[in-house]
PDB file of C-alpha atoms and ligand atoms in Angstrom:
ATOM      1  CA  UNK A 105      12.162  -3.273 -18.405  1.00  0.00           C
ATOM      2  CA  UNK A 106       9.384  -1.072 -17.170  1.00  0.00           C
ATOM      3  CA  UNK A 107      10.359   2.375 -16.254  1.00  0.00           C
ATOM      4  CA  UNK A 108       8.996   5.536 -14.509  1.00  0.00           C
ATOM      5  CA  UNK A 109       9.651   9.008 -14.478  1.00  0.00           C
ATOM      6  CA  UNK A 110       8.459  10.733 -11.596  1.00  0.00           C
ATOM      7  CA  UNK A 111       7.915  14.947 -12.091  1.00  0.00           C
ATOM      8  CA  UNK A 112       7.705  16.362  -9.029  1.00  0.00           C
ATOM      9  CA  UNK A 113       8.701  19.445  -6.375  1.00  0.00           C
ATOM     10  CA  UNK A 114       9.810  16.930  -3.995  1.00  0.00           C
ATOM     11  CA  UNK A 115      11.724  14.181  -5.122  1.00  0.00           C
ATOM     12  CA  UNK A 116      13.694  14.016  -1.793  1.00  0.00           C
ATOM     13  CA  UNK A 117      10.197  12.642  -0.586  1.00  0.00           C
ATOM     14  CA  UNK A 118      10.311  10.201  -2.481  1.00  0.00           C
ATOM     15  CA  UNK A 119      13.618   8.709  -3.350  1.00  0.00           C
ATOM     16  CA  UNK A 120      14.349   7.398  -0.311  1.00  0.00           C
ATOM     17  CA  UNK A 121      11.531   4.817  -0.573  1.00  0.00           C
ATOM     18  CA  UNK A 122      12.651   3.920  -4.305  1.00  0.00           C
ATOM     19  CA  UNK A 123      16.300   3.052  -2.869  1.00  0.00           C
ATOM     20  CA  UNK A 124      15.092   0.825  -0.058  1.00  0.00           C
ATOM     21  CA  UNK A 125      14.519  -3.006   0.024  1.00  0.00           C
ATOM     22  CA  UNK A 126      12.666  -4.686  -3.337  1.00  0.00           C
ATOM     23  CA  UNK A 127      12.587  -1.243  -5.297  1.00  0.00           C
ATOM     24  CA  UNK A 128      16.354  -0.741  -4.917  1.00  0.00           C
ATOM     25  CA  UNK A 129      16.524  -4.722  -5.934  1.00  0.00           C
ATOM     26  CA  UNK A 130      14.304  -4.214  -8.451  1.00  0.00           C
ATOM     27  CA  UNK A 131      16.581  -1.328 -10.325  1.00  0.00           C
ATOM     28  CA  UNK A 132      19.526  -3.654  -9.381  1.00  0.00           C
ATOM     29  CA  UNK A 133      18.690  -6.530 -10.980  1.00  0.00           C
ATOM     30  CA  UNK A 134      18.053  -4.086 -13.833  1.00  0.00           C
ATOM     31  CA  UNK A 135      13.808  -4.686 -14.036  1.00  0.00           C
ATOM     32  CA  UNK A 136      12.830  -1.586 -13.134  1.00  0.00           C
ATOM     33  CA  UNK A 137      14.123   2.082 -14.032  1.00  0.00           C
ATOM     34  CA  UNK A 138      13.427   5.541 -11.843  1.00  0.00           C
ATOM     35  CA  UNK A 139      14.075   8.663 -13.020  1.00  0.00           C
ATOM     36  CA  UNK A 140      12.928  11.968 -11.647  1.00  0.00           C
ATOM     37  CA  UNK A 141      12.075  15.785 -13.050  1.00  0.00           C
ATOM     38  CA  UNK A 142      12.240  18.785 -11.346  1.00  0.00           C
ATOM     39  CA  UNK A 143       9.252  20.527 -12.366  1.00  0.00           C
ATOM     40  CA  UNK A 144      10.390  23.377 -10.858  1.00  0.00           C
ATOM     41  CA  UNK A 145      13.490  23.326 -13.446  1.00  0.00           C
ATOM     42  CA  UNK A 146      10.607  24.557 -15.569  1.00  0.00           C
ATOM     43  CA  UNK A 147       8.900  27.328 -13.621  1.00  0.00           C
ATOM     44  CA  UNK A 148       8.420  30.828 -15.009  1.00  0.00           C
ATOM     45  CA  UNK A 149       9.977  34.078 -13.986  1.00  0.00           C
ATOM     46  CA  UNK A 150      13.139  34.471 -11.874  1.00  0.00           C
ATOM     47  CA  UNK A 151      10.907  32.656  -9.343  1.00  0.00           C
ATOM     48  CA  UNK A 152      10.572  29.643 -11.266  1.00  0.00           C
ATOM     49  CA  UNK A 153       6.813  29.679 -10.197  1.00  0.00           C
ATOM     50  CA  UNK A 154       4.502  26.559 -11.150  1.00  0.00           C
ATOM     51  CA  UNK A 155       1.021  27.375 -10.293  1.00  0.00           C
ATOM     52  CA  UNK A 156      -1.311  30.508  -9.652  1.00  0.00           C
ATOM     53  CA  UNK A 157      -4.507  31.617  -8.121  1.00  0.00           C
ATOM     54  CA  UNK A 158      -8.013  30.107 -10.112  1.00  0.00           C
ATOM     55  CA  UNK A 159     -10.276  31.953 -12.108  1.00  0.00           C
ATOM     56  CA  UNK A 160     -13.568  32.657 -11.161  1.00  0.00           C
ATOM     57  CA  UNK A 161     -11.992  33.056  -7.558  1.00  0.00           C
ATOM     58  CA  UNK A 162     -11.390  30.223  -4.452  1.00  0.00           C
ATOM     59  CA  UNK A 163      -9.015  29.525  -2.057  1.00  0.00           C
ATOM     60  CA  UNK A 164      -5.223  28.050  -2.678  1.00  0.00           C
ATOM     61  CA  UNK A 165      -3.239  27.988  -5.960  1.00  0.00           C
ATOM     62  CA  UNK A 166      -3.341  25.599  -9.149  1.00  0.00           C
ATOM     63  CA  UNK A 167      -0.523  23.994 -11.128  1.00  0.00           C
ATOM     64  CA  UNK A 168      -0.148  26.167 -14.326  1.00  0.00           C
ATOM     65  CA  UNK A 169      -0.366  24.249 -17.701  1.00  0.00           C
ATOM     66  CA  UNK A 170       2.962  25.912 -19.084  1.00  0.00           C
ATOM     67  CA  UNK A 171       5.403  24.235 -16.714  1.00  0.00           C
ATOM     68  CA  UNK A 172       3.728  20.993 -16.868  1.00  0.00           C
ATOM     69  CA  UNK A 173       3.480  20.741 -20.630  1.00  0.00           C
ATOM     70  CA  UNK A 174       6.920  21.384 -20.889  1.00  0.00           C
ATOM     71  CA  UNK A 175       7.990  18.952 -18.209  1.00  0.00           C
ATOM     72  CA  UNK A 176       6.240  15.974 -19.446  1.00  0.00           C
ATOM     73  CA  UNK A 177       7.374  17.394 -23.478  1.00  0.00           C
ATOM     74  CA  UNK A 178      10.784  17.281 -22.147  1.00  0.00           C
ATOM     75  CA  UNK A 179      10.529  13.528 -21.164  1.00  0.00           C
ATOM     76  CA  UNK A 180       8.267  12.468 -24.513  1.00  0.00           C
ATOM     77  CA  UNK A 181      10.608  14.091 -26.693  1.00  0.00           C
ATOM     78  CA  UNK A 182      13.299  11.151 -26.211  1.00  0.00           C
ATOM     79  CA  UNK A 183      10.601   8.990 -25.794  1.00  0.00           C
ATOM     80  CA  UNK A 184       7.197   9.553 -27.371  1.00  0.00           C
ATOM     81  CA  UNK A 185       5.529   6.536 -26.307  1.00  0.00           C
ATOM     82  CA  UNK A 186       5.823   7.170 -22.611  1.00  0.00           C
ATOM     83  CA  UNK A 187       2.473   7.191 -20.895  1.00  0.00           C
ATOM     84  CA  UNK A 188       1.218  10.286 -18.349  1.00  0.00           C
ATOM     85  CA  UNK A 189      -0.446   9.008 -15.143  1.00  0.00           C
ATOM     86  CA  UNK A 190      -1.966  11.652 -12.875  1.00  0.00           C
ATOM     87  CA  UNK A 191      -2.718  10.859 -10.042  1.00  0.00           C
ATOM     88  CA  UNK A 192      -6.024  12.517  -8.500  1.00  0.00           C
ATOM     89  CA  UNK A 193      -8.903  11.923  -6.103  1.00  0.00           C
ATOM     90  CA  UNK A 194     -10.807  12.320  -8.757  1.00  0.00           C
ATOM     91  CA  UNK A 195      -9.425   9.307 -10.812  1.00  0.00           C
ATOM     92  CA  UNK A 196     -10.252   5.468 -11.372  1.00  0.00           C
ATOM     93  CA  UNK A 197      -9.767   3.903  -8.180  1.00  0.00           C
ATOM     94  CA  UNK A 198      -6.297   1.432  -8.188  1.00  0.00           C
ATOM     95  CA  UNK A 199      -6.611  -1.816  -7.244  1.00  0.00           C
ATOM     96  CA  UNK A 200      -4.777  -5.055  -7.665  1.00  0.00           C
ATOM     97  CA  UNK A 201      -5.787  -5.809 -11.226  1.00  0.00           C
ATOM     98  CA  UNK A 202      -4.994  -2.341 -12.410  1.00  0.00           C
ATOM     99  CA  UNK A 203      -1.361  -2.778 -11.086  1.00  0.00           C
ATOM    100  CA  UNK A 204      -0.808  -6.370 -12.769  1.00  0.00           C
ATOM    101  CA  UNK A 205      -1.909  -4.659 -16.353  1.00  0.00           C
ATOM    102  CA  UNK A 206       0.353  -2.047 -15.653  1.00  0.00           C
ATOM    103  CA  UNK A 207       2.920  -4.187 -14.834  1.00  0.00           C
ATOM    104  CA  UNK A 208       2.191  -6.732 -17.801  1.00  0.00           C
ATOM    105  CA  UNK A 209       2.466  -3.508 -20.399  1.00  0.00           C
ATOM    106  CA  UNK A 210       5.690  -2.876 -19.077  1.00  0.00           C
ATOM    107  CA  UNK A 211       5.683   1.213 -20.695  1.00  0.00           C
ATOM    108  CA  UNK A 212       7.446   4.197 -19.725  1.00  0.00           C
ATOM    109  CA  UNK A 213       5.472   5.827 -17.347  1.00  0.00           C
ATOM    110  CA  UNK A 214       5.855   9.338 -16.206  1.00  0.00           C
ATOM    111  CA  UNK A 215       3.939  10.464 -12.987  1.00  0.00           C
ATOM    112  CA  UNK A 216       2.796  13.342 -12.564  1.00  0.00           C
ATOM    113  CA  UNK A 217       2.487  14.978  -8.926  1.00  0.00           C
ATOM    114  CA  UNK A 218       0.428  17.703  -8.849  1.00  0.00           C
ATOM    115  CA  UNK A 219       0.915  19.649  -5.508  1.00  0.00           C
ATOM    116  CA  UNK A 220      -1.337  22.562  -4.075  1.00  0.00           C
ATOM    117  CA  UNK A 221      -4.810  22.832  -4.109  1.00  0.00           C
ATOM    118  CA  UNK A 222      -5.393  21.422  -7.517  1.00  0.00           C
ATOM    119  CA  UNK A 223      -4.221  21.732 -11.438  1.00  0.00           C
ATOM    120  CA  UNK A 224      -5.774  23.583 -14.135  1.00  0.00           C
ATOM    121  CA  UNK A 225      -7.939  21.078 -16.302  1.00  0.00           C
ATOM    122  CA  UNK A 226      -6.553  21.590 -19.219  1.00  0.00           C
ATOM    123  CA  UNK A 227      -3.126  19.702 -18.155  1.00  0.00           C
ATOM    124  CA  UNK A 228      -6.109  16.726 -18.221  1.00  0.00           C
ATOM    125  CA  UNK A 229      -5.365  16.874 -22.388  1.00  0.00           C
ATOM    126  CA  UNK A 230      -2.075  15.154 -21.993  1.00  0.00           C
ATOM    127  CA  UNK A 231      -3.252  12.284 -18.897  1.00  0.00           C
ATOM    128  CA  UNK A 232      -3.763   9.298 -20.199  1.00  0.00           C
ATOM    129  CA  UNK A 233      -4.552   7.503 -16.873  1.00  0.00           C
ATOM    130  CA  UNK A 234      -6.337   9.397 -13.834  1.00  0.00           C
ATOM    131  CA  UNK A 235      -5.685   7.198 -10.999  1.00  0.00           C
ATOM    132  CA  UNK A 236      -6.893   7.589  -7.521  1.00  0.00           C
ATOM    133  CA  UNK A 237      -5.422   5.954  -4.492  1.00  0.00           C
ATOM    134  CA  UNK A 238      -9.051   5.941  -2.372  1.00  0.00           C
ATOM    135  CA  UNK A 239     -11.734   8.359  -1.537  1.00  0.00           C
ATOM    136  CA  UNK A 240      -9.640  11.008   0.738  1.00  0.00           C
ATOM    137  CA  UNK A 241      -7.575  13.350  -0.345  1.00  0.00           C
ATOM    138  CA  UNK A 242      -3.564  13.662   0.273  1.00  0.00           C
ATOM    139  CA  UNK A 243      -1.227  16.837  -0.032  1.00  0.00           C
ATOM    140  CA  UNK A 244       0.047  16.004  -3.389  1.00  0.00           C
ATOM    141  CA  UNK A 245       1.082  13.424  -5.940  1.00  0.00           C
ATOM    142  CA  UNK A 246       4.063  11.770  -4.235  1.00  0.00           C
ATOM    143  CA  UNK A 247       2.614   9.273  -1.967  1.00  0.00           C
ATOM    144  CA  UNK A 248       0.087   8.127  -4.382  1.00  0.00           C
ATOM    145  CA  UNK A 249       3.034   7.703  -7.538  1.00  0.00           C
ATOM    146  CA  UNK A 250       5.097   5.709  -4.517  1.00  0.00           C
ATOM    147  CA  UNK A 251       2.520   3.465  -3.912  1.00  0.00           C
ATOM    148  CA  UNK A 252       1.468   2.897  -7.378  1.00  0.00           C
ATOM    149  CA  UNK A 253       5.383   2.070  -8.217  1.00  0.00           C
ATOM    150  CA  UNK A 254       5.666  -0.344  -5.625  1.00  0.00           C
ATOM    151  CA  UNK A 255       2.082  -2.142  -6.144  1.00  0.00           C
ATOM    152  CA  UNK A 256       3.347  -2.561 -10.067  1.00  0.00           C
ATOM    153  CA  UNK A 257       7.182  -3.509  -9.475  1.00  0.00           C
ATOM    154  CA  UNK A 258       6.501  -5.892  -6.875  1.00  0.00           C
ATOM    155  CA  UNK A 259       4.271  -8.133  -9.756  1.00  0.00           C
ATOM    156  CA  UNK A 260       7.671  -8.146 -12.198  1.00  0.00           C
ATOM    157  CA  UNK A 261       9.137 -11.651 -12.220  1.00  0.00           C
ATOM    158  CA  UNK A 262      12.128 -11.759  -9.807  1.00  0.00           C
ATOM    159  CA  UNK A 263      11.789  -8.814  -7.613  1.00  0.00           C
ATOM    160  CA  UNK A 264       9.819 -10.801  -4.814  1.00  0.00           C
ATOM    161  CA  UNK A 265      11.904 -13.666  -3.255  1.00  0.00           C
ATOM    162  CA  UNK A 266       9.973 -16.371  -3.773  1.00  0.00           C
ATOM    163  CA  UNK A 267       7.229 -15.949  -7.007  1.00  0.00           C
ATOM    164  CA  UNK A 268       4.751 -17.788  -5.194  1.00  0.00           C
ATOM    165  CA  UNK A 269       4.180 -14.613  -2.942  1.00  0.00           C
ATOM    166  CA  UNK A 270       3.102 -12.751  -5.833  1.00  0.00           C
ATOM    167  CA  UNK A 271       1.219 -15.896  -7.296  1.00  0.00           C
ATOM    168  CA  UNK A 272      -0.840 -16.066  -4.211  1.00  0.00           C
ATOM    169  CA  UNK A 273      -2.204 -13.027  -5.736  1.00  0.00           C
ATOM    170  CA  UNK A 274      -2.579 -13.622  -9.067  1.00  0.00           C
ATOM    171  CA  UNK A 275      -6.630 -14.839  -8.496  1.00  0.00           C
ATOM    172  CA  UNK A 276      -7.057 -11.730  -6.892  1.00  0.00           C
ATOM    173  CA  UNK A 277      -9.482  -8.542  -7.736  1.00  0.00           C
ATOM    174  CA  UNK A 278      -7.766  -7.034  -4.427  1.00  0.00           C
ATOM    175  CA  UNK A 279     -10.761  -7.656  -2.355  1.00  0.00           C
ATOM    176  CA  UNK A 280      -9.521 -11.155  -1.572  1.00  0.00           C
ATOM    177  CA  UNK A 281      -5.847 -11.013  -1.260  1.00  0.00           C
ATOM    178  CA  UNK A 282      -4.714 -13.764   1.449  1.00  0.00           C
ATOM    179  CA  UNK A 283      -5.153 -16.400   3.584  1.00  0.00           C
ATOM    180  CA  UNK A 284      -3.473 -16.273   7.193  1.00  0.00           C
ATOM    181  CA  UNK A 285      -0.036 -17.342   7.591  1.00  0.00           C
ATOM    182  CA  UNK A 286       2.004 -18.143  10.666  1.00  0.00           C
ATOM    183  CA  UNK A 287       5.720 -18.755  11.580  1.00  0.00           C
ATOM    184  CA  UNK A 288       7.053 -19.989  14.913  1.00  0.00           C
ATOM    185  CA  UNK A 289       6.360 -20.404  17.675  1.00  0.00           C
ATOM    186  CA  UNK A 290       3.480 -22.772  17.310  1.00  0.00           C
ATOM    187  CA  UNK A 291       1.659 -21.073  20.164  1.00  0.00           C
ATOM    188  CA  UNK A 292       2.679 -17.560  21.494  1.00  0.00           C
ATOM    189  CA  UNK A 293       0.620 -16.293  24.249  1.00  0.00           C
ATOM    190  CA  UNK A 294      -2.122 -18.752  24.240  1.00  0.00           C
ATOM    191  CA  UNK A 295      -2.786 -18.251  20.412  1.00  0.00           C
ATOM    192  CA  UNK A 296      -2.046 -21.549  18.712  1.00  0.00           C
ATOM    193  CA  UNK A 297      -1.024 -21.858  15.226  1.00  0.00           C
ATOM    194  CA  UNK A 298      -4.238 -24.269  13.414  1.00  0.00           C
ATOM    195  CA  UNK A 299      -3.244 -27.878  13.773  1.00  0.00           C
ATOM    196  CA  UNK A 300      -4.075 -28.565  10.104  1.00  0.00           C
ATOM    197  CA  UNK A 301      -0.847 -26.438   8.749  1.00  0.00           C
ATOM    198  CA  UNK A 302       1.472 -29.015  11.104  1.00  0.00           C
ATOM    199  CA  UNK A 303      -0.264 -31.588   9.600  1.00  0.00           C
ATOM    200  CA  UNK A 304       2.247 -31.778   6.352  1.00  0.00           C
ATOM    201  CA  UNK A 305      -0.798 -32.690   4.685  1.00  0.00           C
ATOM    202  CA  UNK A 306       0.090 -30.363   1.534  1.00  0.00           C
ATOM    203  CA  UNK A 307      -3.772 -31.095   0.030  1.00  0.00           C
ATOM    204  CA  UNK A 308      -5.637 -30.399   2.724  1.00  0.00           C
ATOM    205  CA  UNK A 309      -3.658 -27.821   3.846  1.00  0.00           C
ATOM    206  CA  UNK A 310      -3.934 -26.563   0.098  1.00  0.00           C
ATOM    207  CA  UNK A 311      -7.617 -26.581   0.604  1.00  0.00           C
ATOM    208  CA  UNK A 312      -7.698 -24.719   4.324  1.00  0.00           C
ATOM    209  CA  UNK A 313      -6.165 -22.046   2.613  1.00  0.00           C
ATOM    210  CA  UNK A 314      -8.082 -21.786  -0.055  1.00  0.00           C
ATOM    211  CA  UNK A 315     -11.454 -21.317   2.467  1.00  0.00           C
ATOM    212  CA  UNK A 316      -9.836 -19.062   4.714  1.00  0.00           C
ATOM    213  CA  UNK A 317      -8.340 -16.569   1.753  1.00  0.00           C
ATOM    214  CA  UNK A 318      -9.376 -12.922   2.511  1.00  0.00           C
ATOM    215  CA  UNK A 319     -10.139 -14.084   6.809  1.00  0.00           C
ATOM    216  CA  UNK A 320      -5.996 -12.939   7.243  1.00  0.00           C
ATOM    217  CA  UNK A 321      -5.952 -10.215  10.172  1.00  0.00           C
ATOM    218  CA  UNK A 322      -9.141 -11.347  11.171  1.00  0.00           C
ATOM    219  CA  UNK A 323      -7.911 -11.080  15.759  1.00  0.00           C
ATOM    220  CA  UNK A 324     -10.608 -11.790  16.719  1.00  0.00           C
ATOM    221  CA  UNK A 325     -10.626 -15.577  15.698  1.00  0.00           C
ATOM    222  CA  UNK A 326      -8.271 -15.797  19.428  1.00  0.00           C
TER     223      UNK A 326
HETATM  224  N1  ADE B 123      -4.043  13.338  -4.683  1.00  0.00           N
HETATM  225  C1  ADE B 123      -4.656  13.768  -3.582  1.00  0.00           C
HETATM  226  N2  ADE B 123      -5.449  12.831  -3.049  1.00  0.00           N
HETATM  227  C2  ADE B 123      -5.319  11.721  -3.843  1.00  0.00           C
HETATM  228  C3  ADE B 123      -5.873  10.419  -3.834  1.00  0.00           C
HETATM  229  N3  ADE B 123      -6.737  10.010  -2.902  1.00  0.00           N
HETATM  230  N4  ADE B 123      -5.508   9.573  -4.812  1.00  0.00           N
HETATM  231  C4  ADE B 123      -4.659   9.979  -5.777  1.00  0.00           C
HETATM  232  N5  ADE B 123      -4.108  11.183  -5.840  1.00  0.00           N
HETATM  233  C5  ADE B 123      -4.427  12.062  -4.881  1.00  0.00           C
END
């Protein structure tokens, strides 16, 4: 069973997602755990306060090791083996293969959301995966550990309907992820669906697919 703990400020941003549709199956059919910290639960002063202005000077606050290295403590001390992804524009960019080998190690893996303008670099001692979702930059952590949950559970065995939607993928580096699928009507506004997938012809239409994998979405084709 693979499992994630998410630490964050904002779990109520995220949990909604993780109850919804093949997550919520997922934890149902008991292949996939979520758990979430509140990092704020480890704050200091009566404020509980997780991050603070940078030295040297600059704009916006940083996440402050303390709270963080207790946080992710708190979560290794019952299980020691659990791995910290961070995730950061700054990281190795996730793609399709990346999410299979995470899903084929099947670890504990607490997320990390850092929030503000940044974290202080020493918190980078106890990462073992930097992980970036693309070359922009988001508010925080929680989108990015949402969307590297679902890319991973999705892959485990069961959780899709039918497996061969996830085999369809299983060639894939990302880059070249599907070939274009239709579903009645076989013509809707003028756009017909290509004779050759009527055809029942399960080798050639085998073979159209395989030359037209990566064209799907491609509109202009009508
Ligand atoms: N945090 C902010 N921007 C991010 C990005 N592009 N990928 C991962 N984490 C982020």
């Amino acid at each position: 069973m693979i499992k994630f703990t998410i630490i964050t400020l904002f779990r109520e941003a995220i949990e909604p997602y993780l109850k919804t549709s093949m997550m919520w199956k997922a934890v149902d059919k008991g292949l996939a755990e979520f758990n979430f910290v509140n990092l704020r639960e480890f704050g200091l002063g009566p404020h509980r306060s997780v991050d603070d202005t940078p030295y040297g000077g600059g704009d916006g606050m940083l996440l402050r090791c303390e709270p963080v290295f207790a946080a992710i403590e708190s979560v290794k001390s019952k299980d020691p083996s659990a791995k910290v992804i961070l995730p950061t524009p700054v990281g190795e960019i996730w793609n399709q293969k990346t999410a299979r080998s995470f899903m084929e190690a099947s670890e504990h893996y607490i997320i990390l959301c850092p929030h503000y303008e940044g974290y202080d670099e020493r918190i980078l001692s106890i990462v073992d995966y930097k992980i970036s979702l693309g070359k922009y930059v988001l508010t925080g952590g929680e989108l990015p550990a949402l969307i590297i949950v679902d890319s991973v559970v999705r892959l485990i065995p069961g959780v899709l309907g039918g497996e061969k939607s996830a085999e369809i993928e299983s060639f894939s580096d990302g880059d070249n992820l599907e070939y274009p699928q239709y579903t009645r009507p076989e013509e809707f506004r003028g756009m017909k669906v290509p004779e050759i997938l009527l055809s029942g012809n399960h080798g050639e239409i085998a073979k159209w697919r395989e030359e037209h994998s990566g064209t799907a979405d491609n509109s202009s084709k009508y």
